[in-house]
N, CA, C and O atoms as a printed pandas DataFrame, in Angstrom:
     atom_number atom_name residue_name chain_id  residue_number  x_coord  y_coord  z_coord
0              1         N          UNK        A               1    4.264   13.363  -15.645
1              2        CA          UNK        A               1    4.873   12.591  -14.586
2              3         C          UNK        A               1    4.787   13.403  -13.285
3              4         O          UNK        A               1    5.102   14.593  -13.265
4              5         N          UNK        A               2    4.374   12.773  -12.246
5              6        CA          UNK        A               2    4.241   13.413  -10.940
6              7         C          UNK        A               2    5.507   13.126  -10.131
7              8         O          UNK        A               2    5.836   11.965   -9.890
8              9         N          UNK        A               3    6.220   14.175   -9.710
9             10        CA          UNK        A               3    7.453   13.956   -8.951
10            11         C          UNK        A               3    7.191   13.249   -7.621
11            12         O          UNK        A               3    6.231   13.564   -6.918
12            13         N          UNK        A               4    8.042   12.307   -7.292
13            14        CA          UNK        A               4    7.955   11.592   -6.021
14            15         C          UNK        A               4    8.086   12.586   -4.875
15            16         O          UNK        A               4    8.967   13.446   -4.886
16            17         N          UNK        A               5    7.216   12.464   -3.898
17            18        CA          UNK        A               5    7.251   13.340   -2.741
18            19         C          UNK        A               5    6.495   14.641   -2.930
19            20         O          UNK        A               5    6.366   15.422   -1.987
20            21         N          UNK        A               6    5.985   14.890   -4.147
21            22        CA          UNK        A               6    5.212   16.108   -4.384
22            23         C          UNK        A               6    3.835   15.974   -3.741
23            24         O          UNK        A               6    3.412   14.879   -3.371
24            25         N          UNK        A               7    3.155   17.090   -3.615
25            26        CA          UNK        A               7    1.818   17.043   -3.015
26            27         C          UNK        A               7    0.892   16.113   -3.783
27            28         O          UNK        A               7    0.100   15.388   -3.180
28            29         N          UNK        A               8    0.986   16.128   -5.118
29            30        CA          UNK        A               8    0.094   15.269   -5.902
30            31         C          UNK        A               8    0.468   13.799   -5.753
31            32         O          UNK        A               8   -0.405   12.941   -5.884
32            33         N          UNK        A               9    1.724   13.477   -5.487
33            34        CA          UNK        A               9    2.077   12.073   -5.271
34            35         C          UNK        A               9    1.514   11.568   -3.946
35            36         O          UNK        A               9    1.247   10.378   -3.781
36            37         N          UNK        A              10    1.338   12.499   -3.004
37            38        CA          UNK        A              10    0.811   12.130   -1.693
38            39         C          UNK        A              10   -0.711   12.202   -1.631
39            40         O          UNK        A              10   -1.338   11.469   -0.867
40            41         N          UNK        A              11   -1.306   13.083   -2.433
41            42        CA          UNK        A              11   -2.756   13.262   -2.457
42            43         C          UNK        A              11   -3.171   13.502   -3.911
43            44         O          UNK        A              11   -3.311   14.650   -4.334
44            45         N          UNK        A              12   -3.367   12.425   -4.677
45            46        CA          UNK        A              12   -3.577   12.545   -6.122
46            47         C          UNK        A              12   -4.688   13.504   -6.559
47            48         O          UNK        A              12   -4.567   14.128   -7.613
48            49         N          UNK        A              13   -5.748   13.635   -5.790
49            50        CA          UNK        A              13   -6.817   14.546   -6.241
50            51         C          UNK        A              13   -6.639   15.957   -5.678
51            52         O          UNK        A              13   -7.438   16.848   -5.965
52            53         N          UNK        A              14   -5.592   16.156   -4.878
53            54        CA          UNK        A              14   -5.279   17.466   -4.304
54            55         C          UNK        A              14   -6.493   18.111   -3.650
55            56         O          UNK        A              14   -6.759   19.298   -3.837
56            57         N          UNK        A              15   -7.209   17.329   -2.896
57            58        CA          UNK        A              15   -8.379   17.856   -2.200
58            59         C          UNK        A              15   -9.476   18.317   -3.139
59            60         O          UNK        A              15  -10.219   19.245   -2.821
60            61         N          UNK        A              16   -9.584   17.680   -4.286
61            62        CA          UNK        A              16  -10.600   18.051   -5.258
62            63         C          UNK        A              16  -10.146   19.119   -6.245
63            64         O          UNK        A              16  -10.929   19.549   -7.092
64            65         N          UNK        A              17   -8.884   19.554   -6.145
65            66        CA          UNK        A              17   -8.397   20.617   -7.034
66            67         C          UNK        A              17   -7.733   20.089   -8.302
67            68         O          UNK        A              17   -7.428   20.875   -9.199
68            69         N          UNK        A              18   -7.505   18.796   -8.401
69            70        CA          UNK        A              18   -6.890   18.222   -9.589
70            71         C          UNK        A              18   -7.989   17.907  -10.596
71            72         O          UNK        A              18   -8.472   16.779  -10.687
72            73         N          UNK        A              19   -8.371   18.937  -11.349
73            74        CA          UNK        A              19   -9.473   18.804  -12.306
74            75         C          UNK        A              19   -9.002   19.210  -13.695
75            76         O          UNK        A              19   -7.975   19.871  -13.851
76            77         N          UNK        A              20   -9.764   18.806  -14.689
77            78        CA          UNK        A              20   -9.442   19.198  -16.067
78            79         C          UNK        A              20   -9.445   20.715  -16.203
79            80         O          UNK        A              20   -8.589   21.276  -16.887
80            81         N          UNK        A              21  -10.385   21.378  -15.566
81            82        CA          UNK        A              21  -10.451   22.845  -15.629
82            83         C          UNK        A              21   -9.204   23.472  -15.010
83            84         O          UNK        A              21   -8.686   24.462  -15.526
84            85         N          UNK        A              22   -8.721   22.903  -13.911
85            86        CA          UNK        A              22   -7.515   23.430  -13.274
86            87         C          UNK        A              22   -6.297   23.260  -14.182
87            88         O          UNK        A              22   -5.430   24.131  -14.234
88            89         N          UNK        A              23   -6.238   22.140  -14.892
89            90        CA          UNK        A              23   -5.119   21.908  -15.804
90            91         C          UNK        A              23   -5.156   22.890  -16.974
91            92         O          UNK        A              23   -4.109   23.355  -17.426
92            93         N          UNK        A              24   -6.352   23.207  -17.465
93            94        CA          UNK        A              24   -6.477   24.198  -18.545
94            95         C          UNK        A              24   -6.039   25.575  -18.062
95            96         O          UNK        A              24   -5.350   26.298  -18.782
96            97         N          UNK        A              25   -6.433   25.938  -16.850
97            98        CA          UNK        A              25   -6.028   27.226  -16.283
98            99         C          UNK        A              25   -4.515   27.268  -16.108
99           100         O          UNK        A              25   -3.876   28.258  -16.464
100          101         N          UNK        A              26   -3.945   26.212  -15.568
101          102        CA          UNK        A              26   -2.492   26.169  -15.373
102          103         C          UNK        A              26   -1.761   26.304  -16.708
103          104         O          UNK        A              26   -0.741   26.988  -16.790
104          105         N          UNK        A              27   -2.275   25.659  -17.746
105          106        CA          UNK        A              27   -1.654   25.759  -19.070
106          107         C          UNK        A              27   -1.712   27.193  -19.584
107          108         O          UNK        A              27   -0.755   27.666  -20.197
108          109         N          UNK        A              28   -2.817   27.891  -19.344
109          110        CA          UNK        A              28   -2.950   29.281  -19.786
110          111         C          UNK        A              28   -1.917   30.166  -19.077
111          112         O          UNK        A              28   -1.297   31.026  -19.703
112          113         N          UNK        A              29   -1.737   29.951  -17.775
113          114        CA          UNK        A              29   -0.750   30.740  -17.032
114          115         C          UNK        A              29    0.674   30.380  -17.457
115          116         O          UNK        A              29    1.545   31.248  -17.505
116          117         N          UNK        A              30    0.907   29.133  -17.758
117          118        CA          UNK        A              30    2.226   28.717  -18.249
118          119         C          UNK        A              30    2.532   29.392  -19.588
119          120         O          UNK        A              30    3.672   29.780  -19.844
120          121         N          UNK        A              31    1.515   29.532  -20.439
121          122        CA          UNK        A              31    1.696   30.219  -21.720
122          123         C          UNK        A              31    2.098   31.672  -21.508
123          124         O          UNK        A              31    2.951   32.188  -22.230
124          125         N          UNK        A              32    1.495   32.335  -20.529
125          126        CA          UNK        A              32    1.852   33.723  -20.228
126          127         C          UNK        A              32    3.317   33.788  -19.803
127          128         O          UNK        A              32    4.068   34.636  -20.284
128          129         N          UNK        A              33    3.721   32.901  -18.911
129          130        CA          UNK        A              33    5.110   32.893  -18.444
130          131         C          UNK        A              33    6.058   32.664  -19.610
131          132         O          UNK        A              33    7.062   33.363  -19.741
132          133         N          UNK        A              34    5.749   31.695  -20.452
133          134        CA          UNK        A              34    6.613   31.386  -21.587
134          135         C          UNK        A              34    6.677   32.565  -22.563
135          136         O          UNK        A              34    7.754   32.920  -23.043
136          137         N          UNK        A              35    5.531   33.163  -22.850
137          138        CA          UNK        A              35    5.475   34.301  -23.780
138          139         C          UNK        A              35    6.392   35.429  -23.335
139          140         O          UNK        A              35    7.017   36.090  -24.165
140          141         N          UNK        A              36    6.473   35.651  -22.039
141          142        CA          UNK        A              36    7.242   36.772  -21.516
142          143         C          UNK        A              36    8.606   36.361  -20.959
143          144         O          UNK        A              36    9.302   37.179  -20.356
144          145         N          UNK        A              37    8.989   35.102  -21.157
145          146        CA          UNK        A              37   10.300   34.637  -20.705
146          147         C          UNK        A              37   10.452   34.624  -19.195
147          148         O          UNK        A              37   11.539   34.856  -18.666
148          149         N          UNK        A              38    9.345   34.349  -18.504
149          150        CA          UNK        A              38    9.363   34.328  -17.043
150          151         C          UNK        A              38    9.293   32.910  -16.517
151          152         O          UNK        A              38    8.676   32.038  -17.130
152          153         N          UNK        A              39    9.922   32.687  -15.391
153          154        CA          UNK        A              39    9.748   31.427  -14.687
154          155         C          UNK        A              39    8.348   31.456  -14.081
155          156         O          UNK        A              39    7.987   32.448  -13.448
156          157         N          UNK        A              40    7.547   30.405  -14.251
157          158        CA          UNK        A              40    6.179   30.441  -13.734
158          159         C          UNK        A              40    6.092   30.592  -12.215
159          160         O          UNK        A              40    5.155   31.211  -11.712
160          161         N          UNK        A              41    7.042   30.044  -11.490
161          162        CA          UNK        A              41    7.056   30.205  -10.027
162          163         C          UNK        A              41    7.296   31.664   -9.672
163          164         O          UNK        A              41    6.601   32.229   -8.827
164          165         N          UNK        A              42    8.283   32.270  -10.320
165          166        CA          UNK        A              42    8.591   33.676  -10.047
166          167         C          UNK        A              42    7.429   34.574  -10.446
167          168         O          UNK        A              42    7.103   35.526   -9.738
168          169         N          UNK        A              43    6.798   34.269  -11.590
169          170        CA          UNK        A              43    5.661   35.064  -12.042
170          171         C          UNK        A              43    4.519   34.988  -11.039
171          172         O          UNK        A              43    3.923   36.010  -10.701
172          173         N          UNK        A              44    4.213   33.798  -10.563
173          174        CA          UNK        A              44    3.103   33.628   -9.619
174          175         C          UNK        A              44    3.370   34.356   -8.304
175          176         O          UNK        A              44    2.486   35.025   -7.767
176          177         N          UNK        A              45    4.580   34.225   -7.793
177          178        CA          UNK        A              45    4.905   34.894   -6.534
178          179         C          UNK        A              45    4.922   36.418   -6.695
179          180         O          UNK        A              45    4.483   37.141   -5.800
180          181         N          UNK        A              46    5.428   36.905   -7.832
181          182        CA          UNK        A              46    5.433   38.357   -8.076
182          183         C          UNK        A              46    4.007   38.876   -8.192
183          184         O          UNK        A              46    3.701   39.966   -7.710
184          185         N          UNK        A              47    3.138   38.105   -8.825
185          186        CA          UNK        A              47    1.735   38.516   -8.943
186          187         C          UNK        A              47    1.111   38.607   -7.554
187          188         O          UNK        A              47    0.454   39.595   -7.226
188          189         N          UNK        A              48    1.319   37.580   -6.746
189          190        CA          UNK        A              48    0.760   37.596   -5.382
190          191         C          UNK        A              48    1.285   38.784   -4.592
191          192         O          UNK        A              48    0.514   39.475   -3.926
192          193         N          UNK        A              49    2.580   39.028   -4.658
193          194        CA          UNK        A              49    3.183   40.125   -3.900
194          195         C          UNK        A              49    2.667   41.483   -4.354
195          196         O          UNK        A              49    2.681   42.440   -3.580
196          197         N          UNK        A              50    2.216   41.577   -5.589
197          198        CA          UNK        A              50    1.731   42.832   -6.124
198          199         C          UNK        A              50    0.273   43.136   -5.848
199          200         O          UNK        A              50   -0.216   44.202   -6.221
200          201         N          UNK        A              51   -0.428   42.222   -5.204
201          202        CA          UNK        A              51   -1.852   42.451   -4.908
202          203         C          UNK        A              51   -1.968   43.433   -3.752
203          204         O          UNK        A              51   -1.263   43.293   -2.753
204          205         N          UNK        A              52   -2.851   44.429   -3.870
205          206        CA          UNK        A              52   -2.981   45.431   -2.808
206          207         C          UNK        A              52   -3.546   44.875   -1.499
207          208         O          UNK        A              52   -3.358   45.470   -0.438
208          209         N          UNK        A              53   -4.224   43.755   -1.573
209          210        CA          UNK        A              53   -4.837   43.168   -0.384
210          211         C          UNK        A              53   -3.948   42.116    0.272
211          212         O          UNK        A              53   -4.307   41.567    1.313
212          213         N          UNK        A              54   -2.806   41.832   -0.320
213          214        CA          UNK        A              54   -1.938   40.755    0.157
214          215         C          UNK        A              54   -1.005   41.268    1.256
215          216         O          UNK        A              54   -0.223   42.192    1.033
216          217         N          UNK        A              55   -1.091   40.667    2.428
217          218        CA          UNK        A              55   -0.214   41.055    3.537
218          219         C          UNK        A              55    1.140   40.351    3.446
219          220         O          UNK        A              55    2.165   40.905    3.844
220          221         N          UNK        A              56    1.133   39.121    2.918
221          222        CA          UNK        A              56    2.379   38.387    2.741
222          223         C          UNK        A              56    2.154   37.320    1.682
223          224         O          UNK        A              56    1.017   36.991    1.342
224          225         N          UNK        A              57    3.235   36.795    1.175
225          226        CA          UNK        A              57    3.173   35.737    0.175
226          227         C          UNK        A              57    3.742   34.478    0.814
227          228         O          UNK        A              57    4.909   34.445    1.205
228          229         N          UNK        A              58    2.938   33.474    0.917
229          230        CA          UNK        A              58    3.361   32.214    1.524
230          231         C          UNK        A              58    3.636   31.214    0.402
231          232         O          UNK        A              58    2.810   31.030   -0.491
232          233         N          UNK        A              59    4.780   30.582    0.454
233          234        CA          UNK        A              59    5.124   29.577   -0.548
234          235         C          UNK        A              59    5.561   28.314    0.160
235          236         O          UNK        A              59    5.893   28.334    1.345
236          237         N          UNK        A              60    5.560   27.230   -0.564
237          238        CA          UNK        A              60    6.001   25.961   -0.001
238          239         C          UNK        A              60    7.287   25.514   -0.671
239          240         O          UNK        A              60    7.345   25.400   -1.896
240          241         N          UNK        A              61    8.297   25.264    0.109
241          242        CA          UNK        A              61    9.552   24.724   -0.401
242          243         C          UNK        A              61    9.901   23.506    0.443
243          244         O          UNK        A              61   10.058   23.600    1.660
244          245         N          UNK        A              62   10.019   22.381   -0.213
245          246        CA          UNK        A              62   10.340   21.140    0.487
246          247         C          UNK        A              62   11.844   20.927    0.581
247          248         O          UNK        A              62   12.341   20.310    1.524
248          249         N          UNK        A              63   12.565   21.450   -0.416
249          250        CA          UNK        A              63   14.011   21.235   -0.455
250          251         C          UNK        A              63   14.745   22.574   -0.484
251          252         O          UNK        A              63   14.161   23.618   -0.776
252          253         N          UNK        A              64   16.032   22.514   -0.175
253          254        CA          UNK        A              64   16.862   23.721   -0.244
254          255         C          UNK        A              64   16.938   24.235   -1.675
255          256         O          UNK        A              64   16.992   25.445   -1.897
256          257         N          UNK        A              65   16.945   23.331   -2.645
257          258        CA          UNK        A              65   16.985   23.741   -4.052
258          259         C          UNK        A              65   15.718   24.510   -4.429
259          260         O          UNK        A              65   15.788   25.505   -5.149
260          261         N          UNK        A              66   14.562   24.052   -3.944
261          262        CA          UNK        A              66   13.322   24.777   -4.218
262          263         C          UNK        A              66   13.360   26.166   -3.586
263          264         O          UNK        A              66   12.961   27.147   -4.213
264          265         N          UNK        A              67   13.830   26.247   -2.372
265          266        CA          UNK        A              67   13.929   27.534   -1.694
266          267         C          UNK        A              67   14.877   28.474   -2.449
267          268         O          UNK        A              67   14.565   29.650   -2.633
268          269         N          UNK        A              68   16.019   27.963   -2.881
269          270        CA          UNK        A              68   16.976   28.781   -3.636
270          271         C          UNK        A              68   16.338   29.294   -4.923
271          272         O          UNK        A              68   16.542   30.448   -5.299
272          273         N          UNK        A              69   15.568   28.446   -5.596
273          274        CA          UNK        A              69   14.895   28.841   -6.834
274          275         C          UNK        A              69   13.892   29.954   -6.567
275          276         O          UNK        A              69   13.831   30.927   -7.319
276          277         N          UNK        A              70   13.115   29.821   -5.518
277          278        CA          UNK        A              70   12.129   30.848   -5.165
278          279         C          UNK        A              70   12.826   32.171   -4.875
279          280         O          UNK        A              70   12.383   33.219   -5.344
280          281         N          UNK        A              71   13.901   32.132   -4.115
281          282        CA          UNK        A              71   14.625   33.345   -3.731
282          283         C          UNK        A              71   15.213   34.054   -4.949
283          284         O          UNK        A              71   15.310   35.281   -4.967
284          285         N          UNK        A              72   15.605   33.287   -5.965
285          286        CA          UNK        A              72   16.152   33.887   -7.186
286          287         C          UNK        A              72   15.179   34.893   -7.809
287          288         O          UNK        A              72   15.615   35.853   -8.444
288          289         N          UNK        A              73   13.888   34.690   -7.639
289          290        CA          UNK        A              73   12.895   35.553   -8.265
290          291         C          UNK        A              73   12.345   36.635   -7.365
291          292         O          UNK        A              73   11.331   37.251   -7.693
292          293         N          UNK        A              74   12.987   36.883   -6.239
293          294        CA          UNK        A              74   12.421   37.798   -5.232
294          295         C          UNK        A              74   12.263   39.231   -5.713
295          296         O          UNK        A              74   11.441   39.969   -5.171
296          297         N          UNK        A              75   13.025   39.643   -6.714
297          298        CA          UNK        A              75   12.961   41.029   -7.175
298          299         C          UNK        A              75   12.217   41.199   -8.499
299          300         O          UNK        A              75   12.260   42.273   -9.099
300          301         N          UNK        A              76   11.545   40.162   -8.950
301          302        CA          UNK        A              76   10.809   40.221  -10.216
302          303         C          UNK        A              76    9.639   41.192  -10.090
303          304         O          UNK        A              76    8.877   41.143   -9.125
304          305         N          UNK        A              77    9.509   42.068  -11.073
305          306        CA          UNK        A              77    8.352   42.955  -11.170
306          307         C          UNK        A              77    7.683   42.683  -12.506
307          308         O          UNK        A              77    8.356   42.584  -13.532
308          309         N          UNK        A              78    6.383   42.563  -12.499
309          310        CA          UNK        A              78    5.650   42.229  -13.712
310          311         C          UNK        A              78    5.281   43.490  -14.483
311          312         O          UNK        A              78    4.820   44.477  -13.909
312          313         N          UNK        A              79    5.493   43.437  -15.793
313          314        CA          UNK        A              79    5.158   44.572  -16.653
314          315         C          UNK        A              79    3.642   44.676  -16.804
315          316         O          UNK        A              79    2.900   43.750  -16.477
316          317         N          UNK        A              80    3.210   45.814  -17.304
317          318        CA          UNK        A              80    1.779   45.999  -17.558
318          319         C          UNK        A              80    1.266   44.968  -18.556
319          320         O          UNK        A              80    0.133   44.504  -18.437
320          321         N          UNK        A              81    2.098   44.602  -19.548
321          322        CA          UNK        A              81    1.669   43.612  -20.542
322          323         C          UNK        A              81    1.508   42.229  -19.907
323          324         O          UNK        A              81    0.555   41.513  -20.213
324          325         N          UNK        A              82    2.430   41.856  -19.031
325          326        CA          UNK        A              82    2.294   40.576  -18.327
326          327         C          UNK        A              82    1.018   40.582  -17.492
327          328         O          UNK        A              82    0.255   39.615  -17.511
328          329         N          UNK        A              83    0.786   41.660  -16.765
329          330        CA          UNK        A              83   -0.421   41.749  -15.940
330          331         C          UNK        A              83   -1.676   41.682  -16.796
331          332         O          UNK        A              83   -2.658   41.054  -16.400
332          333         N          UNK        A              84   -1.661   42.320  -17.963
333          334        CA          UNK        A              84   -2.814   42.252  -18.863
334          335         C          UNK        A              84   -3.037   40.817  -19.340
335          336         O          UNK        A              84   -4.175   40.353  -19.402
336          337         N          UNK        A              85   -1.967   40.121  -19.673
337          338        CA          UNK        A              85   -2.091   38.729  -20.121
338          339         C          UNK        A              85   -2.565   37.822  -18.984
339          340         O          UNK        A              85   -3.342   36.895  -19.213
340          341         N          UNK        A              86   -2.103   38.084  -17.772
341          342        CA          UNK        A              86   -2.576   37.301  -16.623
342          343         C          UNK        A              86   -4.066   37.547  -16.382
343          344         O          UNK        A              86   -4.811   36.610  -16.095
344          345         N          UNK        A              87   -4.497   38.790  -16.496
345          346        CA          UNK        A              87   -5.920   39.096  -16.330
346          347         C          UNK        A              87   -6.755   38.407  -17.404
347          348         O          UNK        A              87   -7.849   37.917  -17.124
348          349         N          UNK        A              88   -6.247   38.367  -18.621
349          350        CA          UNK        A              88   -6.950   37.689  -19.713
350          351         C          UNK        A              88   -7.074   36.189  -19.416
351          352         O          UNK        A              88   -8.135   35.600  -19.623
352          353         N          UNK        A              89   -5.995   35.579  -18.934
353          354        CA          UNK        A              89   -6.032   34.159  -18.582
354          355         C          UNK        A              89   -7.026   33.914  -17.449
355          356         O          UNK        A              89   -7.760   32.925  -17.459
356          357         N          UNK        A              90   -7.043   34.818  -16.480
357          358        CA          UNK        A              90   -7.968   34.672  -15.360
358          359         C          UNK        A              90   -9.417   34.774  -15.822
359          360         O          UNK        A              90  -10.265   33.997  -15.383
360          361         N          UNK        A              91   -9.705   35.728  -16.704
361          362        CA          UNK        A              91  -11.077   35.856  -17.218
362          363         C          UNK        A              91  -11.505   34.612  -17.983
363          364         O          UNK        A              91  -12.673   34.225  -17.940
364          365         N          UNK        A              92  -10.564   33.985  -18.684
365          366        CA          UNK        A              92  -10.870   32.776  -19.450
366          367         C          UNK        A              92  -11.026   31.542  -18.563
367          368         O          UNK        A              92  -11.672   30.568  -18.951
368          369         N          UNK        A              93  -10.432   31.590  -17.370
369          370        CA          UNK        A              93  -10.430   30.416  -16.474
370          371         C          UNK        A              93  -10.715   30.820  -15.035
371          372         O          UNK        A              93   -9.891   30.562  -14.157
372          373         N          UNK        A              94  -11.857   31.445  -14.766
373          374        CA          UNK        A              94  -12.143   31.826  -13.376
374          375         C          UNK        A              94  -12.504   30.609  -12.525
375          376         O          UNK        A              94  -13.152   29.677  -13.003
376          377         N          UNK        A              95  -12.091   30.627  -11.296
377          378        CA          UNK        A              95  -12.463   29.562  -10.329
378          379         C          UNK        A              95  -12.340   28.173  -10.970
379          380         O          UNK        A              95  -13.351   27.499  -11.169
380          381         N          UNK        A              96  -11.120   27.737  -11.294
381          382        CA          UNK        A              96  -10.965   26.501  -12.065
382          383         C          UNK        A              96  -11.208   25.189  -11.326
383          384         O          UNK        A              96  -11.073   24.113  -11.908
384          385         N          UNK        A              97  -11.569   25.276  -10.033
385          386        CA          UNK        A              97  -11.875   24.014   -9.341
386          387         C          UNK        A              97  -12.990   24.169   -8.357
387          388         O          UNK        A              97  -13.367   23.202   -7.694
């Protein structure tokens, strides 16, 4: 189900990024989050913040509740095992769209 007002409800093909390959990649990353008891939003933002080339992490929050949820994960640090699992998922699903 696509939430009303979400990007996909407004642009169903997401600029060509709504593909079967992208859904498989997303499922792989969701499995990593679930395996390690992490919120997938917090995991993704922590991964971005941990990249040596990243100057800042930009996120989209449409509602105050979304912003509050994002802020809850601001201090998350990913373990070496989580990073290894993320790298494995990335190797299995490079450039998914």
